[in-house]
GROMACS .gro file of C-alpha atoms in nm:
model
  368
    1UNK     CA    1  20.226   4.565   3.351
    2UNK     CA    2  20.113   4.921   3.426
    3UNK     CA    3  19.980   4.970   3.074
    4UNK     CA    4  19.778   4.649   3.111
    5UNK     CA    5  19.647   4.773   3.445
    6UNK     CA    6  19.533   5.100   3.286
    7UNK     CA    7  19.335   4.905   3.025
    8UNK     CA    8  19.184   4.680   3.292
    9UNK     CA    9  19.093   4.983   3.504
   10UNK     CA   10  18.886   5.123   3.217
   11UNK     CA   11  18.696   4.794   3.189
   12UNK     CA   12  18.656   4.779   3.567
   13UNK     CA   13  18.498   5.124   3.570
   14UNK     CA   14  18.269   5.042   3.278
   15UNK     CA   15  18.147   4.723   3.449
   16UNK     CA   16  18.142   4.857   3.807
   17UNK     CA   17  17.764   4.854   3.831
   18UNK     CA   18  17.745   4.494   3.707
   19UNK     CA   19  18.017   4.395   3.952
   20UNK     CA   20  17.832   4.557   4.240
   21UNK     CA   21  17.495   4.404   4.150
   22UNK     CA   22  17.642   4.057   4.111
   23UNK     CA   23  17.847   4.080   4.433
   24UNK     CA   24  18.144   3.939   4.243
   25UNK     CA   25  18.362   4.062   3.958
   26UNK     CA   26  18.170   4.085   3.633
   27UNK     CA   27  18.260   3.797   3.397
   28UNK     CA   28  18.382   4.041   3.133
   29UNK     CA   29  18.618   4.198   3.385
   30UNK     CA   30  18.755   3.862   3.496
   31UNK     CA   31  18.822   3.778   3.132
   32UNK     CA   32  19.004   4.110   3.087
   33UNK     CA   33  19.219   4.054   3.396
   34UNK     CA   34  19.306   3.702   3.284
   35UNK     CA   35  19.388   3.820   2.933
   36UNK     CA   36  19.654   4.050   3.079
   37UNK     CA   37  19.766   3.788   3.335
   38UNK     CA   38  19.687   4.029   3.620
   39UNK     CA   39  19.559   3.762   3.859
   40UNK     CA   40  19.892   3.572   3.883
   41UNK     CA   41  20.145   3.855   3.913
   42UNK     CA   42  20.318   3.722   4.226
   43UNK     CA   43  20.441   3.399   4.065
   44UNK     CA   44  20.807   3.310   4.025
   45UNK     CA   45  20.951   3.263   3.676
   46UNK     CA   46  20.946   2.883   3.698
   47UNK     CA   47  20.567   2.904   3.740
   48UNK     CA   48  20.523   3.146   3.452
   49UNK     CA   49  20.563   3.472   3.641
   50UNK     CA   50  20.753   3.780   3.523
   51UNK     CA   51  20.885   3.857   3.873
   52UNK     CA   52  20.806   4.229   3.903
   53UNK     CA   53  20.899   4.433   4.207
   54UNK     CA   54  20.657   4.467   4.498
   55UNK     CA   55  20.595   4.830   4.403
   56UNK     CA   56  20.511   4.735   4.043
   57UNK     CA   57  20.256   4.477   4.159
   58UNK     CA   58  20.096   4.713   4.407
   59UNK     CA   59  20.086   5.004   4.163
   60UNK     CA   60  19.905   4.779   3.914
   61UNK     CA   61  19.644   4.690   4.177
   62UNK     CA   62  19.613   5.055   4.279
   63UNK     CA   63  19.561   5.158   3.916
   64UNK     CA   64  19.284   4.902   3.867
   65UNK     CA   65  19.117   5.023   4.188
   66UNK     CA   66  19.097   5.371   4.034
   67UNK     CA   67  18.850   5.208   3.796
   68UNK     CA   68  18.672   5.010   4.068
   69UNK     CA   69  18.783   4.934   4.423
   70UNK     CA   70  18.649   4.577   4.422
   71UNK     CA   71  18.851   4.500   4.110
   72UNK     CA   72  19.172   4.641   4.259
   73UNK     CA   73  19.107   4.454   4.582
   74UNK     CA   74  19.068   4.121   4.401
   75UNK     CA   75  19.385   4.180   4.198
   76UNK     CA   76  19.570   4.251   4.524
   77UNK     CA   77  19.437   3.934   4.686
   78UNK     CA   78  19.526   3.727   4.379
   79UNK     CA   79  19.877   3.873   4.380
   80UNK     CA   80  19.923   3.791   4.747
   81UNK     CA   81  19.792   3.440   4.691
   82UNK     CA   82  20.013   3.378   4.390
   83UNK     CA   83  20.314   3.470   4.604
   84UNK     CA   84  20.243   3.150   4.796
   85UNK     CA   85  20.333   2.941   4.492
   86UNK     CA   86  20.694   2.971   4.608
   87UNK     CA   87  20.602   2.828   4.950
   88UNK     CA   88  20.443   2.512   4.813
   89UNK     CA   89  20.646   2.199   4.749
   90UNK     CA   90  20.734   2.179   4.379
   91UNK     CA   91  20.468   1.917   4.304
   92UNK     CA   92  20.200   2.125   4.473
   93UNK     CA   93  20.308   2.445   4.299
   94UNK     CA   94  20.275   2.277   3.960
   95UNK     CA   95  19.937   2.131   4.051
   96UNK     CA   96  19.800   2.468   4.161
   97UNK     CA   97  19.963   2.706   3.913
   98UNK     CA   98  20.081   2.478   3.631
   99UNK     CA   99  19.772   2.566   3.427
  100UNK     CA  100  19.846   2.919   3.299
  101UNK     CA  101  19.479   3.010   3.345
  102UNK     CA  102  19.463   2.902   3.710
  103UNK     CA  103  19.385   3.170   3.970
  104UNK     CA  104  19.410   3.145   4.349
  105UNK     CA  105  19.255   3.331   4.641
  106UNK     CA  106  19.342   3.297   5.010
  107UNK     CA  107  19.247   3.339   5.374
  108UNK     CA  108  19.536   3.256   5.603
  109UNK     CA  109  19.350   3.280   5.933
  110UNK     CA  110  19.350   2.930   6.091
  111UNK     CA  111  18.974   2.869   6.103
  112UNK     CA  112  18.987   2.489   6.088
  113UNK     CA  113  19.154   2.183   6.232
  114UNK     CA  114  19.344   1.922   6.038
  115UNK     CA  115  19.383   1.553   6.125
  116UNK     CA  116  19.689   1.375   5.992
  117UNK     CA  117  19.615   1.076   5.771
  118UNK     CA  118  19.827   0.873   5.536
  119UNK     CA  119  19.967   1.104   5.269
  120UNK     CA  120  19.820   1.428   5.398
  121UNK     CA  121  19.559   1.589   5.622
  122UNK     CA  122  19.181   1.586   5.645
  123UNK     CA  123  19.043   1.932   5.717
  124UNK     CA  124  18.705   2.061   5.830
  125UNK     CA  125  18.620   2.425   5.895
  126UNK     CA  126  18.464   2.749   5.779
  127UNK     CA  127  18.643   3.061   5.663
  128UNK     CA  128  18.506   3.412   5.613
  129UNK     CA  129  18.621   3.695   5.384
  130UNK     CA  130  18.725   3.473   5.093
  131UNK     CA  131  18.770   3.756   4.841
  132UNK     CA  132  18.759   3.644   4.480
  133UNK     CA  133  18.679   3.281   4.554
  134UNK     CA  134  18.405   3.266   4.290
  135UNK     CA  135  18.650   3.335   4.006
  136UNK     CA  136  18.934   3.131   4.158
  137UNK     CA  137  19.029   2.771   4.089
  138UNK     CA  138  19.225   2.733   4.413
  139UNK     CA  139  19.221   2.889   4.757
  140UNK     CA  140  19.483   2.890   5.033
  141UNK     CA  141  19.322   2.841   5.375
  142UNK     CA  142  19.475   2.839   5.722
  143UNK     CA  143  19.425   2.558   5.972
  144UNK     CA  144  19.569   2.416   6.293
  145UNK     CA  145  19.760   2.088   6.287
  146UNK     CA  146  19.907   1.954   6.612
  147UNK     CA  147  19.896   2.304   6.762
  148UNK     CA  148  20.077   2.462   6.466
  149UNK     CA  149  19.938   2.711   6.215
  150UNK     CA  150  19.959   2.574   5.861
  151UNK     CA  151  19.816   2.655   5.519
  152UNK     CA  152  19.651   2.422   5.269
  153UNK     CA  153  19.580   2.471   4.900
  154UNK     CA  154  19.224   2.356   4.826
  155UNK     CA  155  19.056   2.322   4.491
  156UNK     CA  156  18.754   2.549   4.516
  157UNK     CA  157  18.548   2.269   4.361
  158UNK     CA  158  18.600   2.073   4.686
  159UNK     CA  159  18.442   2.345   4.901
  160UNK     CA  160  18.093   2.471   4.968
  161UNK     CA  161  18.074   2.839   4.874
  162UNK     CA  162  17.809   3.016   5.083
  163UNK     CA  163  17.613   3.325   4.985
  164UNK     CA  164  17.707   3.540   5.286
  165UNK     CA  165  17.866   3.850   5.127
  166UNK     CA  166  17.584   4.103   5.172
  167UNK     CA  167  17.767   4.417   5.278
  168UNK     CA  168  17.764   4.792   5.248
  169UNK     CA  169  18.092   4.824   5.060
  170UNK     CA  170  18.334   4.627   4.842
  171UNK     CA  171  18.036   4.420   4.733
  172UNK     CA  172  18.204   4.319   4.410
  173UNK     CA  173  18.488   4.139   4.587
  174UNK     CA  174  18.256   3.845   4.655
  175UNK     CA  175  18.430   3.793   4.991
  176UNK     CA  176  18.192   3.519   5.097
  177UNK     CA  177  18.232   3.227   5.339
  178UNK     CA  178  18.351   2.881   5.235
  179UNK     CA  179  18.320   2.547   5.413
  180UNK     CA  180  18.540   2.237   5.401
  181UNK     CA  181  18.378   1.917   5.521
  182UNK     CA  182  18.646   1.655   5.589
  183UNK     CA  183  18.840   1.743   5.274
  184UNK     CA  184  19.163   1.553   5.209
  185UNK     CA  185  19.465   1.770   5.122
  186UNK     CA  186  19.784   1.587   5.021
  187UNK     CA  187  20.119   1.671   5.179
  188UNK     CA  188  20.243   1.843   4.862
  189UNK     CA  189  19.974   2.110   4.904
  190UNK     CA  190  20.061   2.194   5.265
  191UNK     CA  191  20.305   2.452   5.405
  192UNK     CA  192  20.349   2.724   5.668
  193UNK     CA  193  20.346   3.099   5.605
  194UNK     CA  194  20.514   3.148   5.943
  195UNK     CA  195  20.827   2.952   5.854
  196UNK     CA  196  20.993   3.245   5.677
  197UNK     CA  197  21.089   3.279   5.310
  198UNK     CA  198  21.139   2.952   5.119
  199UNK     CA  199  21.493   2.836   5.045
  200UNK     CA  200  21.642   3.002   4.739
  201UNK     CA  201  21.386   3.282   4.746
  202UNK     CA  202  21.400   3.578   4.513
  203UNK     CA  203  21.360   3.933   4.642
  204UNK     CA  204  20.981   3.923   4.612
  205UNK     CA  205  20.964   3.623   4.843
  206UNK     CA  206  21.208   3.782   5.089
  207UNK     CA  207  20.991   4.094   5.103
  208UNK     CA  208  20.784   4.076   5.427
  209UNK     CA  209  20.489   3.852   5.340
  210UNK     CA  210  20.245   3.993   5.594
  211UNK     CA  211  20.363   4.343   5.511
  212UNK     CA  212  20.282   4.275   5.147
  213UNK     CA  213  19.937   4.156   5.254
  214UNK     CA  214  19.876   4.486   5.436
  215UNK     CA  215  20.015   4.677   5.139
  216UNK     CA  216  19.774   4.499   4.905
  217UNK     CA  217  19.480   4.632   5.107
  218UNK     CA  218  19.630   4.980   5.101
  219UNK     CA  219  19.680   4.967   4.724
  220UNK     CA  220  19.307   4.914   4.671
  221UNK     CA  221  19.221   5.190   4.920
  222UNK     CA  222  19.456   5.442   4.757
  223UNK     CA  223  19.321   5.364   4.412
  224UNK     CA  224  18.965   5.398   4.537
  225UNK     CA  225  19.044   5.742   4.680
  226UNK     CA  226  19.205   5.855   4.355
  227UNK     CA  227  18.898   5.733   4.169
  228UNK     CA  228  18.675   5.931   4.405
  229UNK     CA  229  18.873   6.250   4.343
  230UNK     CA  230  18.853   6.197   3.967
  231UNK     CA  231  18.479   6.133   3.978
  232UNK     CA  232  18.424   6.436   4.199
  233UNK     CA  233  18.596   6.662   3.945
  234UNK     CA  234  18.359   6.529   3.677
  235UNK     CA  235  18.063   6.602   3.904
  236UNK     CA  236  18.178   6.937   4.040
  237UNK     CA  237  18.239   7.100   3.703
  238UNK     CA  238  17.877   7.051   3.592
  239UNK     CA  239  17.673   7.041   3.914
  240UNK     CA  240  17.523   7.364   4.050
  241UNK     CA  241  17.399   7.351   4.410
  242UNK     CA  242  17.036   7.448   4.459
  243UNK     CA  243  16.991   7.825   4.441
  244UNK     CA  244  17.344   7.888   4.312
  245UNK     CA  245  17.454   8.018   3.973
  246UNK     CA  246  17.805   7.877   4.021
  247UNK     CA  247  17.912   7.519   3.977
  248UNK     CA  248  18.033   7.323   4.278
  249UNK     CA  249  18.389   7.358   4.147
  250UNK     CA  250  18.364   7.737   4.142
  251UNK     CA  251  18.286   7.764   4.513
  252UNK     CA  252  18.590   7.866   4.728
  253UNK     CA  253  18.494   7.621   5.003
  254UNK     CA  254  18.505   7.338   4.749
  255UNK     CA  255  18.841   7.449   4.617
  256UNK     CA  256  19.000   7.460   4.961
  257UNK     CA  257  18.859   7.126   5.078
  258UNK     CA  258  18.949   6.954   4.750
  259UNK     CA  259  19.307   7.083   4.760
  260UNK     CA  260  19.346   6.960   5.119
  261UNK     CA  261  19.213   6.616   5.021
  262UNK     CA  262  19.453   6.600   4.726
  263UNK     CA  263  19.748   6.692   4.949
  264UNK     CA  264  19.653   6.430   5.208
  265UNK     CA  265  19.628   6.154   4.947
  266UNK     CA  266  19.958   6.246   4.783
  267UNK     CA  267  20.136   6.253   5.120
  268UNK     CA  268  19.995   5.915   5.230
  269UNK     CA  269  20.080   5.760   4.894
  270UNK     CA  270  20.434   5.899   4.909
  271UNK     CA  271  20.492   5.752   5.256
  272UNK     CA  272  20.346   5.421   5.139
  273UNK     CA  273  20.572   5.377   4.838
  274UNK     CA  274  20.876   5.501   5.029
  275UNK     CA  275  20.821   5.230   5.292
  276UNK     CA  276  20.779   4.970   5.018
  277UNK     CA  277  21.100   5.081   4.845
  278UNK     CA  278  21.294   5.077   5.173
  279UNK     CA  279  21.180   4.723   5.253
  280UNK     CA  280  21.250   4.613   4.896
  281UNK     CA  281  21.608   4.739   4.908
  282UNK     CA  282  21.662   4.550   5.232
  283UNK     CA  283  21.504   4.234   5.088
  284UNK     CA  284  21.740   4.261   4.791
  285UNK     CA  285  22.035   4.211   5.026
  286UNK     CA  286  22.146   3.909   5.219
  287UNK     CA  287  22.002   3.999   5.560
  288UNK     CA  288  21.645   3.980   5.686
  289UNK     CA  289  21.427   4.291   5.659
  290UNK     CA  290  21.457   4.461   5.999
  291UNK     CA  291  21.177   4.508   6.250
  292UNK     CA  292  21.216   4.884   6.204
  293UNK     CA  293  21.154   4.861   5.829
  294UNK     CA  294  20.867   4.616   5.872
  295UNK     CA  295  20.713   4.851   6.128
  296UNK     CA  296  20.748   5.145   5.890
  297UNK     CA  297  20.577   4.942   5.619
  298UNK     CA  298  20.284   4.844   5.840
  299UNK     CA  299  20.253   5.200   5.969
  300UNK     CA  300  20.246   5.338   5.615
  301UNK     CA  301  19.985   5.085   5.503
  302UNK     CA  302  19.747   5.158   5.790
  303UNK     CA  303  19.797   5.532   5.744
  304UNK     CA  304  19.728   5.502   5.371
  305UNK     CA  305  19.400   5.313   5.419
  306UNK     CA  306  19.269   5.543   5.687
  307UNK     CA  307  19.378   5.860   5.507
  308UNK     CA  308  19.219   5.732   5.188
  309UNK     CA  309  18.890   5.688   5.373
  310UNK     CA  310  18.913   6.046   5.505
  311UNK     CA  311  18.980   6.175   5.154
  312UNK     CA  312  18.677   5.992   5.014
  313UNK     CA  313  18.464   6.121   5.301
  314UNK     CA  314  18.571   6.477   5.216
  315UNK     CA  315  18.464   6.461   4.853
  316UNK     CA  316  18.151   6.265   4.943
  317UNK     CA  317  18.049   6.556   5.166
  318UNK     CA  318  18.133   6.803   4.889
  319UNK     CA  319  17.909   6.606   4.655
  320UNK     CA  320  17.605   6.709   4.855
  321UNK     CA  321  17.266   6.553   4.791
  322UNK     CA  322  17.368   6.399   4.459
  323UNK     CA  323  17.617   6.170   4.636
  324UNK     CA  324  17.363   5.991   4.856
  325UNK     CA  325  17.195   5.792   4.579
  326UNK     CA  326  17.297   5.435   4.508
  327UNK     CA  327  17.373   5.514   4.145
  328UNK     CA  328  17.629   5.776   4.247
  329UNK     CA  329  17.990   5.662   4.203
  330UNK     CA  330  18.081   5.874   4.506
  331UNK     CA  331  17.837   5.679   4.721
  332UNK     CA  332  18.000   5.351   4.620
  333UNK     CA  333  18.348   5.499   4.675
  334UNK     CA  334  18.242   5.606   5.025
  335UNK     CA  335  18.108   5.262   5.115
  336UNK     CA  336  18.411   5.087   4.969
  337UNK     CA  337  18.655   5.315   5.155
  338UNK     CA  338  18.495   5.253   5.492
  339UNK     CA  339  18.470   4.880   5.437
  340UNK     CA  340  18.844   4.864   5.368
  341UNK     CA  341  18.922   5.028   5.703
  342UNK     CA  342  18.766   4.729   5.883
  343UNK     CA  343  19.030   4.486   5.756
  344UNK     CA  344  19.234   4.345   6.044
  345UNK     CA  345  19.563   4.422   5.870
  346UNK     CA  346  19.492   4.797   5.873
  347UNK     CA  347  19.249   4.854   6.159
  348UNK     CA  348  19.333   5.081   6.458
  349UNK     CA  349  19.495   4.792   6.645
  350UNK     CA  350  19.774   4.785   6.386
  351UNK     CA  351  19.860   5.142   6.488
  352UNK     CA  352  19.884   5.019   6.847
  353UNK     CA  353  20.133   4.748   6.752
  354UNK     CA  354  20.344   4.997   6.558
  355UNK     CA  355  20.329   5.232   6.855
  356UNK     CA  356  20.460   4.961   7.088
  357UNK     CA  357  20.761   4.909   6.863
  358UNK     CA  358  20.824   5.282   6.828
  359UNK     CA  359  20.803   5.322   7.207
  360UNK     CA  360  21.053   5.041   7.262
  361UNK     CA  361  20.805   4.802   7.425
  362UNK     CA  362  20.820   4.423   7.379
  363UNK     CA  363  20.606   4.337   7.076
  364UNK     CA  364  20.529   4.019   6.884
  365UNK     CA  365  20.616   4.106   6.524
  366UNK     CA  366  20.619   3.751   6.387
  367UNK     CA  367  20.334   3.832   6.150
  368UNK     CA  368  20.482   4.163   6.029
   0.00000   0.00000   0.00000
């Protein structure tokens, strides 16, 4: 899987400008990701999956984000969405993922209401931040039914896809709004993400679902930061600041700031994968992953995203005037990094929740 991700990362970097201009993944990149089956990597074996570990999935997404953050982000979202194949009733899982080319996206926030009818539910609503919906055949969307939060699998052909994704960063994710107008969803495509792991789950499904969601955001952010460091090295070795005979790389201030940024990224990444490994070992056993481990995972994910943004900011500043132009990779890395920090799974409030747990205060961790 990692070797496929390395190949896809090279294509993602080559097509990054096209992805950004189109505000969705470039068609050639989507074809590359599908060719390596990188948009379905959370599926169970009975649905055609290879059942990798959580760390293997996230490292693949991180690697692709080194090429382009939007690409890594979409791979992360697709992985998280494909995990939900195990939550669907068997008939629904086959309908959604039975076609080996089928790809799913997802927004779990309950932005709609469902009315029970014979054989299913009729749903109307509007959802924002639907990353990857334009290259997806299906999308999982949250709704309220009789006061309960549920999730429905919609065919994207049944929805109106709006052109709302006009942002500073992560433009290529195509995270636009979608609308359902009284769409019928049969019972076999309905489930709850709050009901806990499905019966007979493998380790990947016992891994904290919402923690995996946060980790998927962090994977894209970490890859984006690594890409920024790589691109800065390419710039710094040839660029000479105005009035200087030395390259940017030869300046002591550059060397010190770059080393500090490298250390920060390595430390955040180490904490991130340690928390993932700890939760994975617990999920491999017979007991539920503890609140302490889930808190450590969420803490590491938020720290990774916010540290990654600081790292990108550091090298963006070091890039000087050349970094401010739209055709500068560092400018895109900067915008992408600071768009990722706005995600609700890794915003400052998630630090507050972790702090409550660490301080021994009563905390609702149902979605951790």
